[in-house]
mmCIF file of C-alpha atoms in Angstrom:
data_model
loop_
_atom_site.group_PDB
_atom_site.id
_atom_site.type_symbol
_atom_site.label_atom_id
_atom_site.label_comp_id
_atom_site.label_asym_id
_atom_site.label_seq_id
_atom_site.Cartn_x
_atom_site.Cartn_y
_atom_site.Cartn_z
ATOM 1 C CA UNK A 1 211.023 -30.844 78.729
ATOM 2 C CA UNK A 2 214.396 -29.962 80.092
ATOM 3 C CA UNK A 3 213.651 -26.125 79.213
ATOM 4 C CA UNK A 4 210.724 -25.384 80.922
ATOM 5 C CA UNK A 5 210.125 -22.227 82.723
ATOM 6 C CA UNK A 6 210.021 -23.000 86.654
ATOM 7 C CA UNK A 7 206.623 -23.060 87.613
ATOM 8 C CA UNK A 8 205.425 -21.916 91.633
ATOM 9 C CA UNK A 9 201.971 -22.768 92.765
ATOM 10 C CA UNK A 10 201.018 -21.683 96.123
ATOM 11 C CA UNK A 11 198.394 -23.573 98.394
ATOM 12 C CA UNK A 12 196.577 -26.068 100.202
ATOM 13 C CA UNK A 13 196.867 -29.591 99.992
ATOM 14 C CA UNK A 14 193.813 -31.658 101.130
ATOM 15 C CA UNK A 15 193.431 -35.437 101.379
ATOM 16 C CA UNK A 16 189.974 -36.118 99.679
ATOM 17 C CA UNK A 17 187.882 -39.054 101.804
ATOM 18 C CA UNK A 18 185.733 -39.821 98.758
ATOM 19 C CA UNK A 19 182.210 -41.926 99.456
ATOM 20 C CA UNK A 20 180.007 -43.044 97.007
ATOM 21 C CA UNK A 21 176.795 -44.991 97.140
ATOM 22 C CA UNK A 22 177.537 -48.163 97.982
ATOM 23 C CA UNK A 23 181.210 -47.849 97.801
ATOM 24 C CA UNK A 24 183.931 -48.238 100.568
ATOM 25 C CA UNK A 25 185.346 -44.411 101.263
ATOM 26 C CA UNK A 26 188.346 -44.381 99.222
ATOM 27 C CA UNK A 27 190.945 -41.370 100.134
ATOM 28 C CA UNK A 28 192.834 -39.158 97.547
ATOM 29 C CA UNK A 29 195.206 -37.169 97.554
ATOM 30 C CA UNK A 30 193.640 -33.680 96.492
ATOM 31 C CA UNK A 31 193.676 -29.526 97.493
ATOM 32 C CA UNK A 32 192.710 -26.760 94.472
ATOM 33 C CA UNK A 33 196.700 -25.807 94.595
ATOM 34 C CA UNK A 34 198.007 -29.156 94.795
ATOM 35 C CA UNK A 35 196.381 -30.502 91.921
ATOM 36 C CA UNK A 36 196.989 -27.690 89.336
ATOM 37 C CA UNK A 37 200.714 -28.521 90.588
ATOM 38 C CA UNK A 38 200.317 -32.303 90.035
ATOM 39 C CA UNK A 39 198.865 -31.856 86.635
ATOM 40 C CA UNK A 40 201.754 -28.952 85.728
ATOM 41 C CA UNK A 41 204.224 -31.770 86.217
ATOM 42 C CA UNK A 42 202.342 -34.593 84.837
ATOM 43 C CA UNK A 43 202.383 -32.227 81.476
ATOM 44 C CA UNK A 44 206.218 -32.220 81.939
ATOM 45 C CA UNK A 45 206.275 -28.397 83.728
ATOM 46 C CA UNK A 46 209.454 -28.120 86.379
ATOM 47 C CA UNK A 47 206.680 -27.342 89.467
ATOM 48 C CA UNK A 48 207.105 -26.556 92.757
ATOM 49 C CA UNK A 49 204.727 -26.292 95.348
ATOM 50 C CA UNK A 50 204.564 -24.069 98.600
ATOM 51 C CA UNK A 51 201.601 -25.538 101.261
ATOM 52 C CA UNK A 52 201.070 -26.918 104.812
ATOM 53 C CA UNK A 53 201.361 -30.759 105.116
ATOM 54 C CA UNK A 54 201.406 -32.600 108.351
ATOM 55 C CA UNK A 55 203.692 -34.983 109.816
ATOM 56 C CA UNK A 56 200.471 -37.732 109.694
ATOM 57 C CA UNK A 57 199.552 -40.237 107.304
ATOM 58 C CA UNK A 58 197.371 -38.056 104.931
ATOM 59 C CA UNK A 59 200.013 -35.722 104.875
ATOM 60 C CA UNK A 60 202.946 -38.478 103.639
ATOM 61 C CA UNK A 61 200.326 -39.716 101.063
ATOM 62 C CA UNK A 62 199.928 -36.301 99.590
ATOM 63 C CA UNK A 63 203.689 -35.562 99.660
ATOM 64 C CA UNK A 64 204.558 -39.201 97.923
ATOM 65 C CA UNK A 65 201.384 -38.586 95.525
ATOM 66 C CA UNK A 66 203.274 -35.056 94.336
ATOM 67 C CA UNK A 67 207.009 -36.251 94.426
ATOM 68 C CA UNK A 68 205.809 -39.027 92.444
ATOM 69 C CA UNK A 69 204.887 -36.311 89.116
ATOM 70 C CA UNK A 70 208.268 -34.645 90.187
ATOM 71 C CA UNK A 71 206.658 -31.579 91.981
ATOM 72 C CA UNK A 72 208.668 -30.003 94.458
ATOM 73 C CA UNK A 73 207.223 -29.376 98.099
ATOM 74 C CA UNK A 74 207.910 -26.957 100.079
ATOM 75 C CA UNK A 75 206.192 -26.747 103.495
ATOM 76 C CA UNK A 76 206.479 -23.972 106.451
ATOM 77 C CA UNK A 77 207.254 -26.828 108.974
ATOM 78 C CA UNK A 78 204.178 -25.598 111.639
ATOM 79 C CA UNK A 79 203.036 -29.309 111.918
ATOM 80 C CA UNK A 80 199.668 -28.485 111.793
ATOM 81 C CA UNK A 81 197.407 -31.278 110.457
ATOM 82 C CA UNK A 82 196.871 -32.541 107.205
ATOM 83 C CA UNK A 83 193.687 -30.664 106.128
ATOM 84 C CA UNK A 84 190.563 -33.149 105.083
ATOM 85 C CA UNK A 85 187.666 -32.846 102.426
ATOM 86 C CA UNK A 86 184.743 -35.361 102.786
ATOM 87 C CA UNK A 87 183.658 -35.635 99.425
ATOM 88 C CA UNK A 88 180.377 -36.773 98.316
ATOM 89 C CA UNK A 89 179.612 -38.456 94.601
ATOM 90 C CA UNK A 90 175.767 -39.039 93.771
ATOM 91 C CA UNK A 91 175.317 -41.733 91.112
ATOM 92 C CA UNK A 92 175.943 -38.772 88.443
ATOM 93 C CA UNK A 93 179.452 -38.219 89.853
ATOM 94 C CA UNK A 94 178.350 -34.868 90.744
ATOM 95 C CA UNK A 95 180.480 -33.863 94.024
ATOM 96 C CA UNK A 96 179.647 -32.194 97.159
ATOM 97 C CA UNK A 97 182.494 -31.214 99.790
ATOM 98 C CA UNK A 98 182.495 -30.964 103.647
ATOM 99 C CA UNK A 99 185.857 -29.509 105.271
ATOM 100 C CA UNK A 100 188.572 -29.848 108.094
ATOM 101 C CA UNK A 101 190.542 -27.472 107.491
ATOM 102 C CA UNK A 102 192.907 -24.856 109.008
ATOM 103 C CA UNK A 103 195.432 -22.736 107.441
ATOM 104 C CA UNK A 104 198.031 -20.967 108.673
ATOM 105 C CA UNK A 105 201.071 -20.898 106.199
ATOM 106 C CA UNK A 106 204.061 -19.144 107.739
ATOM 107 C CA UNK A 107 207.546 -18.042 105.970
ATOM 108 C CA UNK A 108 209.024 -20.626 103.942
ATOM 109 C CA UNK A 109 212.038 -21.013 102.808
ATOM 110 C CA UNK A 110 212.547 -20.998 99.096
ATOM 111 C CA UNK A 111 215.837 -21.598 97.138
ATOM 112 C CA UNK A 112 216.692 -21.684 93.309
ATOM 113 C CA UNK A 113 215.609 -19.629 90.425
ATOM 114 C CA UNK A 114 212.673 -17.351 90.485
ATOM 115 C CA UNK A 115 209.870 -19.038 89.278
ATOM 116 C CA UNK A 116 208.262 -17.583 85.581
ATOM 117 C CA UNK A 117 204.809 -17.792 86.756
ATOM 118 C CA UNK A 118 202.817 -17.889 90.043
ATOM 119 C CA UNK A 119 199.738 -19.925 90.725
ATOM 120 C CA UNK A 120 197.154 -19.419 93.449
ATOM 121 C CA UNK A 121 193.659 -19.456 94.744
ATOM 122 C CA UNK A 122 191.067 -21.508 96.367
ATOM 123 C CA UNK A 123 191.049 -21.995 99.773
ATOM 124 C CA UNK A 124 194.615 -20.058 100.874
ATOM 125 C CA UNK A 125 193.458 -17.166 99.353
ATOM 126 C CA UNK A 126 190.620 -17.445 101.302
ATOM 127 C CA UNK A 127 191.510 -18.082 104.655
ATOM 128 C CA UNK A 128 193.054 -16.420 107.455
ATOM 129 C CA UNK A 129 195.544 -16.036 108.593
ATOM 130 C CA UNK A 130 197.558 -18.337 106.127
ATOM 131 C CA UNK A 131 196.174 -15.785 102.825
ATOM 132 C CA UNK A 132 197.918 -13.329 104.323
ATOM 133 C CA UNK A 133 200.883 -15.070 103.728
ATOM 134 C CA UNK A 134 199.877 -15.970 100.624
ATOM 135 C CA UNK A 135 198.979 -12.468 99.638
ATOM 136 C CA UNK A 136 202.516 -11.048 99.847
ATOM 137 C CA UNK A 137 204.443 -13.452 98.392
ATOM 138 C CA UNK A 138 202.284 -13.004 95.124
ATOM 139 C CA UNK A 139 202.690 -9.346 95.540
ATOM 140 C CA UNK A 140 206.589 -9.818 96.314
ATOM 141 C CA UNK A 141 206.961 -11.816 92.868
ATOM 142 C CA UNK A 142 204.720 -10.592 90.657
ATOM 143 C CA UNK A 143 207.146 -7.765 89.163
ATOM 144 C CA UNK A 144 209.105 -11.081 87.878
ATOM 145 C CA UNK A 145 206.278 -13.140 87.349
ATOM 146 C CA UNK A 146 203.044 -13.524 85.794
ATOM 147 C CA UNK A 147 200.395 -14.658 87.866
ATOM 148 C CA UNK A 148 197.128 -16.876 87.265
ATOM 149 C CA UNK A 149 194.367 -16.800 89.981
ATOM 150 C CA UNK A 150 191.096 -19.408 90.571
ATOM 151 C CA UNK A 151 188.885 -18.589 93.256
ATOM 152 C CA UNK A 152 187.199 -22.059 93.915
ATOM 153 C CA UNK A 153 184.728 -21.134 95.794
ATOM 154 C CA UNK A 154 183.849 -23.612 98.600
ATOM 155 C CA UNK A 155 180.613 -21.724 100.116
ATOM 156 C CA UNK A 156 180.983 -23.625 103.664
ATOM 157 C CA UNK A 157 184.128 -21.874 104.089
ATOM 158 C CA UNK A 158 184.352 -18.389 102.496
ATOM 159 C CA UNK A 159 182.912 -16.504 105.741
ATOM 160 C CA UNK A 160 181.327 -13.339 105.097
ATOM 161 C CA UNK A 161 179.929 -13.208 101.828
ATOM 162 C CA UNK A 162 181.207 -9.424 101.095
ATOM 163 C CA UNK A 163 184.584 -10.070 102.579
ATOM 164 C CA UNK A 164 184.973 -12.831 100.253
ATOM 165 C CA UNK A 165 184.290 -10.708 97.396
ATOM 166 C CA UNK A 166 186.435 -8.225 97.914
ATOM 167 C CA UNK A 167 189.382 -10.448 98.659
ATOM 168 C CA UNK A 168 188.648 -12.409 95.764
ATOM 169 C CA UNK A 169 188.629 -9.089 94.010
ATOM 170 C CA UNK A 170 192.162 -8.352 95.300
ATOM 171 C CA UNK A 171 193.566 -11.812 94.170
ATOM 172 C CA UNK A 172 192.029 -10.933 90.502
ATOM 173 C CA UNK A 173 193.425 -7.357 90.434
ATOM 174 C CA UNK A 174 196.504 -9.148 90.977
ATOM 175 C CA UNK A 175 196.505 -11.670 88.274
ATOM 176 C CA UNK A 176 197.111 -11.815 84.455
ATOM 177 C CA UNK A 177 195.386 -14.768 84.189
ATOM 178 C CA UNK A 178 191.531 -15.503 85.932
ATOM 179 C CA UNK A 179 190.245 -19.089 86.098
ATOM 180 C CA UNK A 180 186.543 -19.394 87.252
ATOM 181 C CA UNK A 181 183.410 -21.888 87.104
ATOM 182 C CA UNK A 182 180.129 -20.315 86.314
ATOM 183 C CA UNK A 183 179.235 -21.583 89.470
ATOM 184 C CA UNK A 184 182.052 -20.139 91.726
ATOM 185 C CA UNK A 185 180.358 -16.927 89.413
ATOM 186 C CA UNK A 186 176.872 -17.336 90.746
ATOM 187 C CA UNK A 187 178.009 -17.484 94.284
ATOM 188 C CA UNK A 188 180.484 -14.335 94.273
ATOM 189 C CA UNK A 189 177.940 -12.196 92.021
ATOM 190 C CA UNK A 190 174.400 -13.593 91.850
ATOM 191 C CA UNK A 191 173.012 -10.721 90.167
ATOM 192 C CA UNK A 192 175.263 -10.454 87.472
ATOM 193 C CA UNK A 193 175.767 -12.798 84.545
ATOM 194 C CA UNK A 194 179.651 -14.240 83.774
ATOM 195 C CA UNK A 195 180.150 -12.165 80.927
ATOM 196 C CA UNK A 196 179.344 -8.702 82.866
ATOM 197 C CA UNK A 197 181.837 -10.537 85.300
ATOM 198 C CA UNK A 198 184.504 -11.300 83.206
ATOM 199 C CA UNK A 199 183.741 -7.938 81.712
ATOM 200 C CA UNK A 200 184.531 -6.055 84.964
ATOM 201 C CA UNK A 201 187.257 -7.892 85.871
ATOM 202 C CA UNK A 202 189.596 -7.748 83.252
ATOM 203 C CA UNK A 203 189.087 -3.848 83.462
ATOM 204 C CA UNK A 204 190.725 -4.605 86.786
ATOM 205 C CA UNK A 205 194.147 -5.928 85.533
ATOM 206 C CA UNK A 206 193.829 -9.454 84.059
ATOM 207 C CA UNK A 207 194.970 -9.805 80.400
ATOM 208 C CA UNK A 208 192.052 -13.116 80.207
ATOM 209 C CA UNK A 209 189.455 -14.663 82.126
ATOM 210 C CA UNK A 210 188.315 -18.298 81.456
ATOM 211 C CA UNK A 211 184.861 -19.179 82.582
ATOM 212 C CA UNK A 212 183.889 -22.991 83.163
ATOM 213 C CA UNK A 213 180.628 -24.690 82.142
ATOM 214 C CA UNK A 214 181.493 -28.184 83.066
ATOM 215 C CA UNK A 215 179.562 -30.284 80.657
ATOM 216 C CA UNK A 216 179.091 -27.164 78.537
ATOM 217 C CA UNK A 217 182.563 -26.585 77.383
ATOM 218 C CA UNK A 218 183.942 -23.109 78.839
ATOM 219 C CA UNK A 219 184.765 -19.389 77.257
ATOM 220 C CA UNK A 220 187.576 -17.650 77.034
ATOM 221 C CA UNK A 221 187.248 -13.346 77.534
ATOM 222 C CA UNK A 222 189.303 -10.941 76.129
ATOM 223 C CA UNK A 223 188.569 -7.311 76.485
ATOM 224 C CA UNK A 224 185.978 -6.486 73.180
ATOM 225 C CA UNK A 225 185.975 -10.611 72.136
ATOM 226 C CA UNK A 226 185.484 -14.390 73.904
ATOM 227 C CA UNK A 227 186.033 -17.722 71.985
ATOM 228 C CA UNK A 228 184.211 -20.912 73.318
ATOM 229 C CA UNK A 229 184.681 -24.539 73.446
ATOM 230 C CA UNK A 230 182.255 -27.505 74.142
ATOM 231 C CA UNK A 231 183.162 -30.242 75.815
ATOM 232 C CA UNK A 232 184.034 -33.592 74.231
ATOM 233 C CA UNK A 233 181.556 -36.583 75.334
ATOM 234 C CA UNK A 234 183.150 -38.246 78.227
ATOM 235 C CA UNK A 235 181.917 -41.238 80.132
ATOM 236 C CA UNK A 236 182.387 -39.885 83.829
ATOM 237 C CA UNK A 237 183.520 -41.384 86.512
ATOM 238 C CA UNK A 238 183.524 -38.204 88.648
ATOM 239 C CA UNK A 239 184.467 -34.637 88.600
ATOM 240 C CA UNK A 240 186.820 -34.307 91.392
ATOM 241 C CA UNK A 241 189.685 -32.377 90.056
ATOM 242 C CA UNK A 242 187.871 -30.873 86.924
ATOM 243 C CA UNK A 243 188.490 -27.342 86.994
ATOM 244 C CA UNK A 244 192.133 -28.090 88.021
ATOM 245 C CA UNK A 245 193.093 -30.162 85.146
ATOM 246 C CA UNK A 246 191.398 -27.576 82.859
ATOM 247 C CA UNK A 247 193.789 -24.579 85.092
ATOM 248 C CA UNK A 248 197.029 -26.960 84.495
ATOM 249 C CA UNK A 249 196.365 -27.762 81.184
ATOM 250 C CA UNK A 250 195.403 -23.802 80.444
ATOM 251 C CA UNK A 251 198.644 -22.928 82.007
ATOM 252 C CA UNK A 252 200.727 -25.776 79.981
ATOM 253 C CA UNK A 253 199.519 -24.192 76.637
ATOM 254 C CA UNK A 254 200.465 -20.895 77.730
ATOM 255 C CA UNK A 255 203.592 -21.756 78.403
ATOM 256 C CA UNK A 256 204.261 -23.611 74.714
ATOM 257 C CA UNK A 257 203.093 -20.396 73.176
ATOM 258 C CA UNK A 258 205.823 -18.279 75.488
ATOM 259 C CA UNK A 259 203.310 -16.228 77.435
ATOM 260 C CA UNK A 260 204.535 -16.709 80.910
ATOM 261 C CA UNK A 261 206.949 -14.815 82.632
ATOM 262 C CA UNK A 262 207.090 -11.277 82.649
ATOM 263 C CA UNK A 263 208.587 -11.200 78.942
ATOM 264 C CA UNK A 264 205.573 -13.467 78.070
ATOM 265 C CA UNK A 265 203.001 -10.264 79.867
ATOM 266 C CA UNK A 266 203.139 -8.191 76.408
ATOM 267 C CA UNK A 267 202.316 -10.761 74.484
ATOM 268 C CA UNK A 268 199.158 -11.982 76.985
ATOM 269 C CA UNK A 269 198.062 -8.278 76.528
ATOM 270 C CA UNK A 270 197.682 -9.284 72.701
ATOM 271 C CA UNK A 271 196.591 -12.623 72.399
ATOM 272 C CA UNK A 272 194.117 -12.999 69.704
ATOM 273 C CA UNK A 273 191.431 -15.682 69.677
ATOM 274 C CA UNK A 274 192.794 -18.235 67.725
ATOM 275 C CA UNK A 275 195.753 -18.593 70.097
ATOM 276 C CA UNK A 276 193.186 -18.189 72.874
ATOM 277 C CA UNK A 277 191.326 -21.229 71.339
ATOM 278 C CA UNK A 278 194.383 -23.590 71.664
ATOM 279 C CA UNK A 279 194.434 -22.876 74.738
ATOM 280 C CA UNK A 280 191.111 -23.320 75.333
ATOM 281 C CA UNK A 281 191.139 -26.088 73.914
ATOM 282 C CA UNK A 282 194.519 -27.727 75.703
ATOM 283 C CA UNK A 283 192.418 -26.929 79.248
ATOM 284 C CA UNK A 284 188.917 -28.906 77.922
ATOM 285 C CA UNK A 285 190.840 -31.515 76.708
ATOM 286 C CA UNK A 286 192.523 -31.856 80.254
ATOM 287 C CA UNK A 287 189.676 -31.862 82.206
ATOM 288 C CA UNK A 288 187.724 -34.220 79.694
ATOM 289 C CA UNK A 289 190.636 -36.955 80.740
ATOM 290 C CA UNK A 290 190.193 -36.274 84.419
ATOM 291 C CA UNK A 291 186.646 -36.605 85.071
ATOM 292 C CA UNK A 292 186.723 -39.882 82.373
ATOM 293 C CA UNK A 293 188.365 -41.500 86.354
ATOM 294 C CA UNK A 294 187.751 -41.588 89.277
ATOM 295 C CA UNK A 295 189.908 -38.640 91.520
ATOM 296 C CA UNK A 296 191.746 -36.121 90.545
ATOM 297 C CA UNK A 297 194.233 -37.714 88.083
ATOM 298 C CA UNK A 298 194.976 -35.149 85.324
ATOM 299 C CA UNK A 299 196.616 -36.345 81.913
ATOM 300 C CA UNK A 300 200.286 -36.693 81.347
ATOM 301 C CA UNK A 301 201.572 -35.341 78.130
ATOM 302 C CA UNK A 302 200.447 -38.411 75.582
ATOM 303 C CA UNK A 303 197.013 -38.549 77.283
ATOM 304 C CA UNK A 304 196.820 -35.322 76.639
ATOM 305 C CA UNK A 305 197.842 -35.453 73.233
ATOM 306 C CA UNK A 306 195.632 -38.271 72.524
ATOM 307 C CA UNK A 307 192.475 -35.826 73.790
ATOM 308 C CA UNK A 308 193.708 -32.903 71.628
ATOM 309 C CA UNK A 309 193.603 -35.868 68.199
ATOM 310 C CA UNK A 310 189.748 -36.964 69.274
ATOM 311 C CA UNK A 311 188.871 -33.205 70.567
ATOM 312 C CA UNK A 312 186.605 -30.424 69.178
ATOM 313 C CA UNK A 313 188.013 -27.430 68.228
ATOM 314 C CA UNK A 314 186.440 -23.763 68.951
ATOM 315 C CA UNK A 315 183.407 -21.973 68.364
ATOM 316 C CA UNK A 316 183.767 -18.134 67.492
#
């Protein structure tokens, strides 16, 4: 795909010690950020990511792991280490997470074209002091840019509950395009149902929100309208990397239809629900491939083309 817009994502990259009942640990690479880049790549998108690696074994096997889809890494050379997830599969596949994290991107040093379209979220945007960082480089490119925002909430780590909000708030006020599970949902607003959610926050600047429901598909909001999608039946091996996949793949049918970049921002502001279904649709089918094995291995293009021939499409 020789033509494709340049693509920045921005954030952590976390090496994903995986255990499983009765299993040896197994470690992947892994990180919110990291794997929407991975999968942007893997669906032929020129990608390059900005994070924090170490100069330590899980930190080379992350690096390899993203070089190896043809993502670009950029790092801000502090040498701190390689953040760690311990992640827990019950005989479902269901995960649970415990952290080692710290992260404090500095400056880094970025050459070459201005990217189209800026991806962020998860733990940098949550953390200080690195989200500071992250913060005002989205601000710095977003005249030039669109940007797409997923909060992936990781409750052990967000801190103060209200803080969190209204940084996440910030991130979404920033963003043309809001990726969220209904459970990320639950935690930021307990008291209020996704749809009053998505509701208020694409008053606040985004042109769409996507909701996930795992094995219940996910919606799409537009101001006044939503289109849904179930999922296809998968047999899964585990749903580390879900809700990435589904962001990359999202992202990788926006980008066919010519809605990233800021010439792409008009027509985002008038997307109708049939487009909004492809997409939809692109971002089910990309999950549905990941969680059908075991880490966070997103489809390449022909995977993902297969999915789309055996998928569902949307419900109005």
């Amino acid at each position: 795909m020789p033509d494709s817009p340049a693509l920045l994502v921005i954030g952590e990259c976390v090496a994903d010690i995986v255990r499983m009942p009765g299993a040896p640990d197994r470690t992947h690479p892994g990180g919110s950020p990291a794997n929407v880049a991975y999968g942007l790549a893997r669906l032929g998108r020129r990608t390059t990511l900005i994070t924090q690696l170490g100069p330590d074994p899980n930190g080379r096997l992350i690096k390899d792991h993203l070089e190896s889809a043809g993502v670009r890494v950029l790092t801000d050379g502090s040498g701190a280490p390689t953040p760690t997830a311990t992640v827990g599969l019950d005989d479902a596949g269901r995960a649970t997470y415990g952290f080692e994290i710290t992260w404090t991107l500095g400056p880094v040093e970025r050459a070459g074209e201005p990217p189209r379209h800026v991806h962020t979220g998860s733990l940098a945007t949550a953390l200080d002091p690195g989200a500071g960082t992250v913060l005002d480089l989205v601000r710095s490119l977003r005249d030039g840019s669109t940007v797409s925002y997923d909060p992936n909430v990781r409750p052990a780590l967000m801190g103060d509950h209200a803080r969190a909000v209204r940084r996440a708030e910030s991130c979404v006020a920033l963003s043309d395009v809001v990726k969220a599970s209904d459970e990320d949902l639950r935690w930021l607003y307990p008291d209020e149902s996704p749809e009053e959610t998505a509701g208020r926050w694409l008053r606040s600047g985004p042109a769409v929100v996507l909701v996930t429901r795992g094995a219940a598909g996910a919606t799409a909001f537009l101001p006044g309208s939503a289109v849904s999608t179930g999922a296809p039946p998968v047999r899964i091996a585990d749903t580390v990397g879900a809700g990435d996949a589904f962001m990359s793949g999202a992202l990788h049918a926006l980008a066919s239809h010519g809605l990233l970049g800021a010439e792409g921002r008009a027509g985002l502001r008038s997307l109708d629900t049939t487009l909004l279904g492809d997409v939809l649709r692109h971002a089910v089918a990309s999950a549905a491939v990941t969680v059908a094995r075991a880490g966070a291995l997103p489809p390449d293009r022909k995977e993902l083309a297969a999915a789309l021939a055996g998928g569902s499409g949307p419900d109005r």
